[in-house]
Amino acid sequence: MKSPLAVVVLAAGAGTRMKSALPKVLHPVAGKPMLAHVLASVARLKPAKVVGVIAPGAKSVAKAFAPYPAAVQKRALGTGDAVKAALPALRGHSGPVLVVYGDSPLITTASLQRLLESCRKAGASVGVLGFVARDPSPYGRLIVNGGTLEKIVESKDANAGERAIDFVNSGVMCLDGARIAGLLGAIGNDNVKREFYLTDVVGIARARGLHAVAVEGPEAEFQGVNSRAELAAAERAMQQRLRSAAMAAGVTMIDPDTVWLSADTKLGNDVTIGPNVRFGPSVTVASGASILAFCDIEGVRIGKGARIGPFTRIRPGSDVGEDVHIGNFVELKATTIKRGAKANHFAYLGDSEIGAASNIGAGTIFVNYDGYGKYRTLLGDDVFIGSNSSLVAPVRIGKGANVTAGSVITEDVPAGALAFGRARQETKKGRAGPLRAKLQARAAAAKRQKGKK
Amino acid sequence: MKSPLAVVVLAAGAGTRMKSALPKVLHPVAGKPMLAHVLASVARLKPAKVVGVIAPGAKSVAKAFAPYPAAVQKRALGTGDAVKAALPALRGHSGPVLVVYGDSPLITTASLQRLLESCRKAGASVGVLGFVARDPSPYGRLIVNGGTLEKIVESKDANAGERAIDFVNSGVMCLDGARIAGLLGAIGNDNVKREFYLTDVVGIARARGLHAVAVEGPEAEFQGVNSRAELAAAERAMQQRLRSAAMAAGVTMIDPDTVWLSADTKLGNDVTIGPNVRFGPSVTVASGASILAFCDIEGVRIGKGARIGPFTRIRPGSDVGEDVHIGNFVELKATTIKRGAKANHFAYLGDSEIGAASNIGAGTIFVNYDGYGKYRTLLGDDVFIGSNSSLVAPVRIGKGANVTAGSVITEDVPAGALAFGRARQETKKGRAGPLRAKLQARAAAAKRQKGKK
Amino acid sequence: MKSPLAVVVLAAGAGTRMKSALPKVLHPVAGKPMLAHVLASVARLKPAKVVGVIAPGAKSVAKAFAPYPAAVQKRALGTGDAVKAALPALRGHSGPVLVVYGDSPLITTASLQRLLESCRKAGASVGVLGFVARDPSPYGRLIVNGGTLEKIVESKDANAGERAIDFVNSGVMCLDGARIAGLLGAIGNDNVKREFYLTDVVGIARARGLHAVAVEGPEAEFQGVNSRAELAAAERAMQQRLRSAAMAAGVTMIDPDTVWLSADTKLGNDVTIGPNVRFGPSVTVASGASILAFCDIEGVRIGKGARIGPFTRIRPGSDVGEDVHIGNFVELKATTIKRGAKANHFAYLGDSEIGAASNIGAGTIFVNYDGYGKYRTLLGDDVFIGSNSSLVAPVRIGKGANVTAGSVITEDVPAGALAFGRARQETKKGRAGPLRAKLQARAAAAKRQKGKK
């Protein structure tokens, strides 16, 4: 076998046990579809061709394969049949053909690379990724003899000696593109389910005097997903991989089991992450920033030394500058907040720019939506917004301006100006008592009324 | 043995290691008392009689047994004595008598049913639920010979051969009601603790030539609770059972270990649940709804396609319609919110009805309490409530009305009307500087003052 | 060996794998630096002398040792060399010298005490704390013969028989102060790394006819920290220790794995803690109080029967009285809230005192900061603050006063008075339609504008 490489990604499985309207391979792990993880691992091999195999009518899966083509497996007649469905798309390809699975999102490029290398070096027409299983009983056993993979024996067909073997088939294979059509064509369906099993190609190849090899990979990479419980297990395995990588790069996680990362989360060294932080897609956190407990963060660049949380929500399109503090019960959406600015408590900051060293009081709302359009709130540097204020967008507050607590701001405030929009306090001595008596009487009347009904 | 069935539930244990003012069997698991779980498993057997056995003065436990009667065990003289305390309540009962434990909340109806069936088929006067223990050392060993349970040997009395047995006594028993009085009466207390052990009935029955059987159940079901650590372990086991059932039914949980369910939580298929969601009692979620991270939800029906969270609190008496969005830092209490309405950020919505397609701005408070009574806020369809508004109940906002941001609304707003209640903004050019100078001077003076003290 | 005791704490390791600007031993576990845990365990032995050994220039580590002195190990030449660096500070000391590690925060006083006792009773010049390792392969094996520790054999130097030994060296040692200089002086560096290994003192002592002993401790205590993953593992182990102790004392934790304690957290019996609660330093919770899910709590005393959460943040300097309710999305900072008062929803209560039985409405902000100074808000007993109000500090609200919803309060309110500061509602019939048409047109125009760009 030699380059170029083709990859067949099997994604036609029904996924009945998922009990879902969503096709199985589109269920997300670490924030993106399982299939996207597999395609990402495959893409790093720089294949010349990638072909998906999908079930009839699975448009959303075909779309997830784009720009790669997807071949339709007309009936669910087994893995051998599924790969056959990809053959027309492979016409003329004579390099190696990898077969991988859209519902096994943990496969790594490194393992695939190792399989390819082993096949190339050994001149094997068939290569299989195997693993040493903690519990081999559900898997086909790999019968290896002096470096040659002789056959794959299904668990139910294994004799006592074969059953004792714990080196088993992952399903991931590499086939010689020049021979793939012949090998697949020889697979029979003389079995209970009347299906064509891809695993048979090993025995077929050997019977033709071709070489076959088995390459060991880690069991964790071959976890397939057929149920929600297995989906959760895959998510867990992926999260552990992401967390370990982050910690190795110098990130402190108080409790790694409660930090949920996305595949694309980027965390600098000496970033500290408290318990219970969820990172949605597209988050970058610079060195020395802290994300305290109970945060839900997505689509944001967070600068050096910034302090976020606890209880902060950040939504996409945001940019948090160096040394910015975002505190509890604060929501950011499509907001840029510059160096040293603070919004320490209770604030909705949407569609806005906040200048450096500005201070946003507790209870501030940027009123960005009027039922029809969304508008922007633009604050200069060194602005002070008093607590419980509403800034009705579109509105600009100039550099160094003050807005007093409890104001509704509907017009621009020039730099250096003071703005307010609130009623003056009135105090009525001795009037709490009569008011309370009235409220109490009203409550009693309401109670009586309820009783009557 | 034949029907009808009687069940004795032992709940007289002191629970000293709990270090609690609350009786042990009333400590909750998955949101309801341990005893209630046991009674629920028992009730599905449709027993003719259920008798609780409680400690003297344990009124709250007796109340938890109601409408079933509770017999008082006067002194803590062992399990045999405890069952004896129930005999008066069983007078005239000749069917089987099950003995179960109020502090073992994981027992399932299926296991009890299997024990009953085995006793019936074998014509056994005594039946014992046993389990294969990972670590058998603390338990009594079940000595079974040719399908007959010969005796139960306590760990400390076991010889080497018996100690090697890992099939052990769970304590759950089935006794022939026609013979129970005689069997219990024969139990002696010739032991170190001077207690009457129920386990002795096996040997007694065999000595009388009666048949006895042992039936295997899963170890997890027999976990008893004697300490807070064991309570936490039982909670964990119950949660794992509930989570597995939900996932098998087509629910995605990003991290099942951080989803806490109640025994009565109902989740449709294709419901997605983020990390860290707590379901209190009485929650039903329809297909396709999403509960994002960090939610605490209780007493609510959530409609198809609704999106809740992150950081949402829902309290009892609520009803969330199809395609409704409830966002971060929003609290619902006794509120009905209809199809397609949105409350995306920071709102307290209590004692209210919100019409379809209405939009509640960030920072909105439904002022339902005046210190004495609670009143309702009623919004028609297609209402727009501007941010940071306060709606002082009782108040009605008619269909298609608008309330502008920052308003305090104390009177009804007719359909199609525009209401506001806020001061007009005033802007003083150049006045931020002098104000800041004044505030700075005040802060400096306060500091000096502090220094003097 | 006899008293007084000296302790050498090794803290000169580079910690390269931490990839951190912070010295390794200062990374926190359960809210305080690892080194502080070790010093606390050591302090309970009431040592006459404690000497730190630090790397050159590690000022922050020296500061963490204060008031104990820190000796500088000039070059990283091994553990034997590190202890040698402490010798000048030990001059004149003839009692036992314990050697412990600043990066092993789980060591307990009890284990150290046992080592000291064993050395004293056995008249040993050298004592080593060992443990039975699940996986002994990375550790030096302890070769014990008839109660005498003969030598420590490094894993790579061990023969087959020695490799089978699973009793291994923890590194923690006790040395006779009268002989320590001589023993250390005899350590050579004839090895690949040219380092001086402290473990060599065992063989040296035995060769001189001195007695040596090994004492077993639990593996968990000797977990050292060299990476962020090991830091997380140490945090987990420490948390499990703290959680177990709390549960044994009568605290219910719904899910102990999601409760994060500080080393100094104090919880009364019958305290119930929901899932996902983080306790920062200095928290005391009295009997019968409940901390519901999703709370982040620090620096506060919480009284009997109080109910906190879900979603509550409490910051340092706070005091929550008996039967107080603090609800969702409420932040307390340096606030005293007295018996039976309630702040059930959405409130920022900073720098304040709240009298008994007072009620704080949803959305209330205590405006404690004006950009320069922080001021206090003082409420008497039985005050009612209407929702969405802003109290601009410094301000006092007298006993039994009412503030109506939506008010901005800037002046003191006398006892029994009624205060308001809000605009009167105006309602314009039929005006929502024209307003909506205008807003819709504006949104359409904005869209067109965007399209043009």
PDB file of C-alpha atoms in Angstrom, chain B residues 27-244:
ATOM      1  CA  HIS B  27     -34.069  11.183  56.130  1.00  0.00           C
ATOM      2  CA  PRO B  28     -34.763  11.804  52.459  1.00  0.00           C
ATOM      3  CA  VAL B  29     -33.295  10.093  49.410  1.00  0.00           C
ATOM      4  CA  ALA B  30     -34.091  11.496  45.945  1.00  0.00           C
ATOM      5  CA  GLY B  31     -36.356  14.033  47.618  1.00  0.00           C
ATOM      6  CA  LYS B  32     -38.539  11.765  49.745  1.00  0.00           C
ATOM      7  CA  PRO B  33     -38.067   9.904  53.041  1.00  0.00           C
ATOM      8  CA  MET B  34     -36.326   6.539  52.886  1.00  0.00           C
ATOM      9  CA  LEU B  35     -39.406   4.987  54.423  1.00  0.00           C
ATOM     10  CA  ALA B  36     -41.587   6.331  51.609  1.00  0.00           C
ATOM     11  CA  HIS B  37     -39.404   4.542  49.060  1.00  0.00           C
ATOM     12  CA  VAL B  38     -39.816   1.272  50.947  1.00  0.00           C
ATOM     13  CA  LEU B  39     -43.567   1.770  51.267  1.00  0.00           C
ATOM     14  CA  ALA B  40     -43.817   2.538  47.544  1.00  0.00           C
ATOM     15  CA  SER B  41     -41.997  -0.706  46.635  1.00  0.00           C
ATOM     16  CA  VAL B  42     -44.245  -2.585  49.056  1.00  0.00           C
ATOM     17  CA  ALA B  43     -47.456  -0.945  47.815  1.00  0.00           C
ATOM     18  CA  ARG B  44     -46.916  -2.251  44.285  1.00  0.00           C
ATOM     19  CA  LEU B  45     -47.310  -5.779  45.738  1.00  0.00           C
ATOM     20  CA  LYS B  46     -50.873  -4.795  46.729  1.00  0.00           C
ATOM     21  CA  PRO B  47     -50.585  -6.193  50.244  1.00  0.00           C
ATOM     22  CA  ALA B  48     -53.686  -6.752  52.337  1.00  0.00           C
ATOM     23  CA  LYS B  49     -51.914  -5.438  55.402  1.00  0.00           C
ATOM     24  CA  VAL B  50     -48.886  -3.277  56.092  1.00  0.00           C
ATOM     25  CA  VAL B  51     -47.655  -2.846  59.649  1.00  0.00           C
ATOM     26  CA  GLY B  52     -44.912  -0.495  60.716  1.00  0.00           C
ATOM     27  CA  VAL B  53     -42.777  -1.175  63.755  1.00  0.00           C
ATOM     28  CA  ILE B  54     -41.554   1.994  65.429  1.00  0.00           C
ATOM     29  CA  ALA B  55     -39.699   3.088  68.531  1.00  0.00           C
ATOM     30  CA  PRO B  56     -41.676   4.432  71.509  1.00  0.00           C
ATOM     31  CA  GLY B  57     -42.691   8.051  70.998  1.00  0.00           C
ATOM     32  CA  ALA B  58     -41.755   8.145  67.320  1.00  0.00           C
ATOM     33  CA  LYS B  59     -44.856  10.099  66.303  1.00  0.00           C
ATOM     34  CA  SER B  60     -43.390  11.482  63.099  1.00  0.00           C
ATOM     35  CA  VAL B  61     -42.534   7.944  61.964  1.00  0.00           C
ATOM     36  CA  ALA B  62     -46.040   6.707  62.800  1.00  0.00           C
ATOM     37  CA  LYS B  63     -47.367   9.609  60.738  1.00  0.00           C
ATOM     38  CA  ALA B  64     -45.142   8.600  57.836  1.00  0.00           C
ATOM     39  CA  PHE B  65     -46.693   5.107  57.970  1.00  0.00           C
ATOM     40  CA  ALA B  66     -50.261   6.420  57.864  1.00  0.00           C
ATOM     41  CA  PRO B  67     -52.753   5.205  56.766  1.00  0.00           C
ATOM     42  CA  TYR B  68     -50.969   1.988  57.728  1.00  0.00           C
ATOM     43  CA  PRO B  69     -50.866   1.240  61.459  1.00  0.00           C
ATOM     44  CA  ALA B  70     -47.609   1.314  63.400  1.00  0.00           C
ATOM     45  CA  ALA B  71     -46.854  -1.030  66.296  1.00  0.00           C
ATOM     46  CA  VAL B  72     -44.465   0.095  68.990  1.00  0.00           C
ATOM     47  CA  GLN B  73     -41.460  -2.026  69.900  1.00  0.00           C
ATOM     48  CA  LYS B  74     -41.097  -1.145  73.572  1.00  0.00           C
ATOM     49  CA  ARG B  75     -37.441  -1.966  73.979  1.00  0.00           C
ATOM     50  CA  ALA B  76     -34.714  -2.453  71.390  1.00  0.00           C
ATOM     51  CA  LEU B  77     -34.358  -6.216  71.834  1.00  0.00           C
ATOM     52  CA  GLY B  78     -33.444  -7.193  68.284  1.00  0.00           C
ATOM     53  CA  THR B  79     -35.124  -7.809  64.945  1.00  0.00           C
ATOM     54  CA  GLY B  80     -36.950 -10.935  66.130  1.00  0.00           C
ATOM     55  CA  ASP B  81     -38.500  -8.922  68.923  1.00  0.00           C
ATOM     56  CA  ALA B  82     -39.370  -6.123  66.514  1.00  0.00           C
ATOM     57  CA  VAL B  83     -41.366  -8.426  64.240  1.00  0.00           C
ATOM     58  CA  LYS B  84     -43.074  -9.853  67.315  1.00  0.00           C
ATOM     59  CA  ALA B  85     -44.335  -6.359  68.102  1.00  0.00           C
ATOM     60  CA  ALA B  86     -46.273  -6.476  64.819  1.00  0.00           C
ATOM     61  CA  LEU B  87     -48.027  -9.765  65.586  1.00  0.00           C
ATOM     62  CA  PRO B  88     -51.158  -8.297  67.205  1.00  0.00           C
ATOM     63  CA  ALA B  89     -51.768  -6.297  64.051  1.00  0.00           C
ATOM     64  CA  LEU B  90     -51.388  -9.477  61.989  1.00  0.00           C
ATOM     65  CA  ARG B  91     -53.905 -11.502  63.977  1.00  0.00           C
ATOM     66  CA  GLY B  92     -55.979 -13.687  61.684  1.00  0.00           C
ATOM     67  CA  HIS B  93     -53.595 -13.280  58.760  1.00  0.00           C
ATOM     68  CA  SER B  94     -52.526 -16.637  57.326  1.00  0.00           C
ATOM     69  CA  GLY B  95     -50.875 -15.643  54.041  1.00  0.00           C
ATOM     70  CA  PRO B  96     -47.222 -14.805  53.645  1.00  0.00           C
ATOM     71  CA  VAL B  97     -45.615 -12.077  55.769  1.00  0.00           C
ATOM     72  CA  LEU B  98     -42.785 -10.076  54.248  1.00  0.00           C
ATOM     73  CA  VAL B  99     -40.295  -8.384  56.581  1.00  0.00           C
ATOM     74  CA  VAL B 100     -38.559  -5.343  55.120  1.00  0.00           C
ATOM     75  CA  TYR B 101     -36.520  -2.455  56.485  1.00  0.00           C
ATOM     76  CA  GLY B 102     -37.383   1.222  56.584  1.00  0.00           C
ATOM     77  CA  ASP B 103     -33.741   2.211  56.345  1.00  0.00           C
ATOM     78  CA  SER B 104     -33.051   0.268  53.127  1.00  0.00           C
ATOM     79  CA  PRO B 105     -34.668   2.467  50.486  1.00  0.00           C
ATOM     80  CA  LEU B 106     -33.262   0.707  47.418  1.00  0.00           C
ATOM     81  CA  ILE B 107     -35.265  -2.517  47.662  1.00  0.00           C
ATOM     82  CA  THR B 108     -37.350  -3.088  44.531  1.00  0.00           C
ATOM     83  CA  THR B 109     -40.775  -4.582  44.091  1.00  0.00           C
ATOM     84  CA  ALA B 110     -39.291  -7.069  41.611  1.00  0.00           C
ATOM     85  CA  SER B 111     -36.987  -8.602  44.219  1.00  0.00           C
ATOM     86  CA  LEU B 112     -39.755  -8.863  46.784  1.00  0.00           C
ATOM     87  CA  GLN B 113     -42.005 -10.427  44.172  1.00  0.00           C
ATOM     88  CA  ARG B 114     -39.331 -12.983  43.331  1.00  0.00           C
ATOM     89  CA  LEU B 115     -38.960 -13.922  46.995  1.00  0.00           C
ATOM     90  CA  LEU B 116     -42.718 -14.369  47.351  1.00  0.00           C
ATOM     91  CA  GLU B 117     -42.922 -16.485  44.205  1.00  0.00           C
ATOM     92  CA  SER B 118     -40.063 -18.720  45.260  1.00  0.00           C
ATOM     93  CA  CYS B 119     -41.591 -19.322  48.678  1.00  0.00           C
ATOM     94  CA  ARG B 120     -44.928 -20.114  47.141  1.00  0.00           C
ATOM     95  CA  LYS B 121     -43.545 -22.500  44.535  1.00  0.00           C
ATOM     96  CA  ALA B 122     -41.262 -24.260  47.016  1.00  0.00           C
ATOM     97  CA  GLY B 123     -43.873 -24.400  49.756  1.00  0.00           C
ATOM     98  CA  ALA B 124     -41.336 -22.795  52.057  1.00  0.00           C
ATOM     99  CA  SER B 125     -42.279 -21.527  55.496  1.00  0.00           C
ATOM    100  CA  VAL B 126     -39.291 -19.211  55.504  1.00  0.00           C
ATOM    101  CA  GLY B 127     -37.667 -17.412  52.593  1.00  0.00           C
ATOM    102  CA  VAL B 128     -34.665 -15.127  52.704  1.00  0.00           C
ATOM    103  CA  LEU B 129     -33.406 -12.619  50.144  1.00  0.00           C
ATOM    104  CA  GLY B 130     -29.654 -13.040  49.898  1.00  0.00           C
ATOM    105  CA  PHE B 131     -26.956 -11.488  47.793  1.00  0.00           C
ATOM    106  CA  VAL B 132     -23.475 -12.301  46.620  1.00  0.00           C
ATOM    107  CA  ALA B 133     -21.370  -9.821  48.559  1.00  0.00           C
ATOM    108  CA  ARG B 134     -18.226  -8.228  47.233  1.00  0.00           C
ATOM    109  CA  ASP B 135     -17.019  -8.310  50.822  1.00  0.00           C
ATOM    110  CA  PRO B 136     -19.049 -10.908  52.742  1.00  0.00           C
ATOM    111  CA  SER B 137     -17.226 -10.443  56.047  1.00  0.00           C
ATOM    112  CA  PRO B 138     -19.844  -8.292  57.854  1.00  0.00           C
ATOM    113  CA  TYR B 139     -22.821 -10.466  56.898  1.00  0.00           C
ATOM    114  CA  GLY B 140     -24.473 -13.692  58.003  1.00  0.00           C
ATOM    115  CA  ARG B 141     -23.717 -16.512  55.563  1.00  0.00           C
ATOM    116  CA  LEU B 142     -26.570 -18.418  53.939  1.00  0.00           C
ATOM    117  CA  ILE B 143     -25.938 -22.140  54.225  1.00  0.00           C
ATOM    118  CA  VAL B 144     -27.789 -23.682  51.297  1.00  0.00           C
ATOM    119  CA  ASN B 145     -27.881 -27.373  50.619  1.00  0.00           C
ATOM    120  CA  GLY B 146     -29.598 -28.836  47.578  1.00  0.00           C
ATOM    121  CA  GLY B 147     -32.030 -25.934  47.203  1.00  0.00           C
ATOM    122  CA  THR B 148     -32.795 -25.796  50.901  1.00  0.00           C
ATOM    123  CA  LEU B 149     -31.630 -22.954  53.114  1.00  0.00           C
ATOM    124  CA  GLU B 150     -30.378 -24.809  56.192  1.00  0.00           C
ATOM    125  CA  LYS B 151     -29.352 -21.921  58.417  1.00  0.00           C
ATOM    126  CA  ILE B 152     -27.836 -18.471  58.635  1.00  0.00           C
ATOM    127  CA  VAL B 153     -24.452 -18.381  60.338  1.00  0.00           C
ATOM    128  CA  GLU B 154     -23.304 -15.068  61.759  1.00  0.00           C
ATOM    129  CA  SER B 155     -19.852 -14.007  60.597  1.00  0.00           C
ATOM    130  CA  LYS B 156     -18.274 -14.334  64.023  1.00  0.00           C
ATOM    131  CA  ASP B 157     -19.665 -17.861  64.473  1.00  0.00           C
ATOM    132  CA  ALA B 158     -18.672 -19.098  61.027  1.00  0.00           C
ATOM    133  CA  ASN B 159     -16.028 -21.788  60.540  1.00  0.00           C
ATOM    134  CA  ALA B 160     -13.424 -21.510  57.778  1.00  0.00           C
ATOM    135  CA  GLY B 161     -15.608 -23.263  55.228  1.00  0.00           C
ATOM    136  CA  GLU B 162     -18.592 -21.090  56.026  1.00  0.00           C
ATOM    137  CA  ARG B 163     -16.530 -17.917  55.977  1.00  0.00           C
ATOM    138  CA  ALA B 164     -15.571 -18.720  52.377  1.00  0.00           C
ATOM    139  CA  ILE B 165     -19.238 -18.485  51.370  1.00  0.00           C
ATOM    140  CA  ASP B 166     -20.093 -15.141  49.744  1.00  0.00           C
ATOM    141  CA  PHE B 167     -23.876 -15.619  49.539  1.00  0.00           C
ATOM    142  CA  VAL B 168     -25.187 -13.653  52.492  1.00  0.00           C
ATOM    143  CA  ASN B 169     -28.293 -12.561  54.298  1.00  0.00           C
ATOM    144  CA  SER B 170     -29.977  -9.264  53.342  1.00  0.00           C
ATOM    145  CA  GLY B 171     -32.375  -9.428  56.296  1.00  0.00           C
ATOM    146  CA  VAL B 172     -35.421  -9.350  54.020  1.00  0.00           C
ATOM    147  CA  MET B 173     -37.585 -12.367  54.776  1.00  0.00           C
ATOM    148  CA  CYS B 174     -40.839 -14.010  53.943  1.00  0.00           C
ATOM    149  CA  LEU B 175     -42.560 -16.023  56.677  1.00  0.00           C
ATOM    150  CA  ASP B 176     -45.630 -18.204  56.561  1.00  0.00           C
ATOM    151  CA  GLY B 177     -48.291 -16.193  58.366  1.00  0.00           C
ATOM    152  CA  ALA B 178     -49.851 -19.352  59.785  1.00  0.00           C
ATOM    153  CA  ARG B 179     -46.600 -20.221  61.524  1.00  0.00           C
ATOM    154  CA  ILE B 180     -44.981 -16.856  62.177  1.00  0.00           C
ATOM    155  CA  ALA B 181     -46.072 -16.611  65.809  1.00  0.00           C
ATOM    156  CA  GLY B 182     -44.699 -20.048  66.633  1.00  0.00           C
ATOM    157  CA  LEU B 183     -41.426 -19.430  64.843  1.00  0.00           C
ATOM    158  CA  LEU B 184     -40.835 -16.039  66.446  1.00  0.00           C
ATOM    159  CA  GLY B 185     -41.758 -17.435  69.844  1.00  0.00           C
ATOM    160  CA  ALA B 186     -38.991 -20.009  69.584  1.00  0.00           C
ATOM    161  CA  ILE B 187     -36.218 -17.420  69.079  1.00  0.00           C
ATOM    162  CA  GLY B 188     -33.979 -17.199  72.131  1.00  0.00           C
ATOM    163  CA  ASN B 189     -31.697 -14.440  73.318  1.00  0.00           C
ATOM    164  CA  ASP B 190     -28.840 -16.546  74.558  1.00  0.00           C
ATOM    165  CA  ASN B 191     -26.159 -14.295  73.099  1.00  0.00           C
ATOM    166  CA  VAL B 192     -23.798 -11.508  74.104  1.00  0.00           C
ATOM    167  CA  LYS B 193     -26.237  -8.684  73.368  1.00  0.00           C
ATOM    168  CA  ARG B 194     -29.245 -10.533  74.839  1.00  0.00           C
ATOM    169  CA  GLU B 195     -31.171  -9.789  71.660  1.00  0.00           C
ATOM    170  CA  PHE B 196     -33.678 -11.843  69.682  1.00  0.00           C
ATOM    171  CA  TYR B 197     -32.386 -12.307  66.142  1.00  0.00           C
ATOM    172  CA  LEU B 198     -34.884 -12.807  63.335  1.00  0.00           C
ATOM    173  CA  THR B 199     -32.260 -14.809  61.443  1.00  0.00           C
ATOM    174  CA  ASP B 200     -32.724 -17.641  63.955  1.00  0.00           C
ATOM    175  CA  VAL B 201     -36.098 -18.540  62.430  1.00  0.00           C
ATOM    176  CA  VAL B 202     -34.358 -20.342  59.595  1.00  0.00           C
ATOM    177  CA  GLY B 203     -32.703 -22.874  61.895  1.00  0.00           C
ATOM    178  CA  ILE B 204     -35.871 -23.132  63.985  1.00  0.00           C
ATOM    179  CA  ALA B 205     -38.034 -23.842  60.930  1.00  0.00           C
ATOM    180  CA  ARG B 206     -35.596 -26.459  59.641  1.00  0.00           C
ATOM    181  CA  ALA B 207     -35.482 -28.150  63.051  1.00  0.00           C
ATOM    182  CA  ARG B 208     -39.247 -28.424  62.830  1.00  0.00           C
ATOM    183  CA  GLY B 209     -38.992 -30.032  59.434  1.00  0.00           C
ATOM    184  CA  LEU B 210     -40.276 -26.973  57.577  1.00  0.00           C
ATOM    185  CA  HIS B 211     -38.831 -25.923  54.251  1.00  0.00           C
ATOM    186  CA  ALA B 212     -36.733 -22.771  53.842  1.00  0.00           C
ATOM    187  CA  VAL B 213     -35.286 -21.156  50.718  1.00  0.00           C
ATOM    188  CA  ALA B 214     -32.884 -18.405  49.801  1.00  0.00           C
ATOM    189  CA  VAL B 215     -33.380 -16.189  46.765  1.00  0.00           C
ATOM    190  CA  GLU B 216     -30.624 -14.057  45.256  1.00  0.00           C
ATOM    191  CA  GLY B 217     -31.046 -10.351  44.654  1.00  0.00           C
ATOM    192  CA  PRO B 218     -28.620  -7.599  43.633  1.00  0.00           C
ATOM    193  CA  GLU B 219     -26.354  -6.358  46.435  1.00  0.00           C
ATOM    194  CA  ALA B 220     -27.167  -2.726  45.593  1.00  0.00           C
ATOM    195  CA  GLU B 221     -30.779  -3.116  46.726  1.00  0.00           C
ATOM    196  CA  PHE B 222     -29.918  -4.075  50.252  1.00  0.00           C
ATOM    197  CA  GLN B 223     -27.752  -1.095  51.156  1.00  0.00           C
ATOM    198  CA  GLY B 224     -28.903  -0.036  54.638  1.00  0.00           C
ATOM    199  CA  VAL B 225     -28.381   3.440  56.005  1.00  0.00           C
ATOM    200  CA  ASN B 226     -26.848   3.935  59.426  1.00  0.00           C
ATOM    201  CA  SER B 227     -24.746   7.058  58.903  1.00  0.00           C
ATOM    202  CA  ARG B 228     -24.733  10.172  56.781  1.00  0.00           C
ATOM    203  CA  ALA B 229     -22.031   8.592  54.618  1.00  0.00           C
ATOM    204  CA  GLU B 230     -24.318   5.611  53.970  1.00  0.00           C
ATOM    205  CA  LEU B 231     -27.198   8.009  53.336  1.00  0.00           C
ATOM    206  CA  ALA B 232     -25.069   9.716  50.682  1.00  0.00           C
ATOM    207  CA  ALA B 233     -24.205   6.299  49.220  1.00  0.00           C
ATOM    208  CA  ALA B 234     -27.896   5.354  49.051  1.00  0.00           C
ATOM    209  CA  GLU B 235     -28.695   8.686  47.411  1.00  0.00           C
ATOM    210  CA  ARG B 236     -25.982   8.041  44.845  1.00  0.00           C
ATOM    211  CA  ALA B 237     -27.264   4.541  44.108  1.00  0.00           C
ATOM    212  CA  MET B 238     -30.833   5.800  43.770  1.00  0.00           C
ATOM    213  CA  GLN B 239     -29.711   8.643  41.493  1.00  0.00           C
ATOM    214  CA  GLN B 240     -27.796   6.232  39.282  1.00  0.00           C
ATOM    215  CA  ARG B 241     -30.900   4.095  38.979  1.00  0.00           C
ATOM    216  CA  LEU B 242     -33.040   7.087  38.039  1.00  0.00           C
ATOM    217  CA  ARG B 243     -30.452   8.448  35.608  1.00  0.00           C
ATOM    218  CA  SER B 244     -30.001   5.120  33.852  1.00  0.00           C
TER     219      SER B 244
END
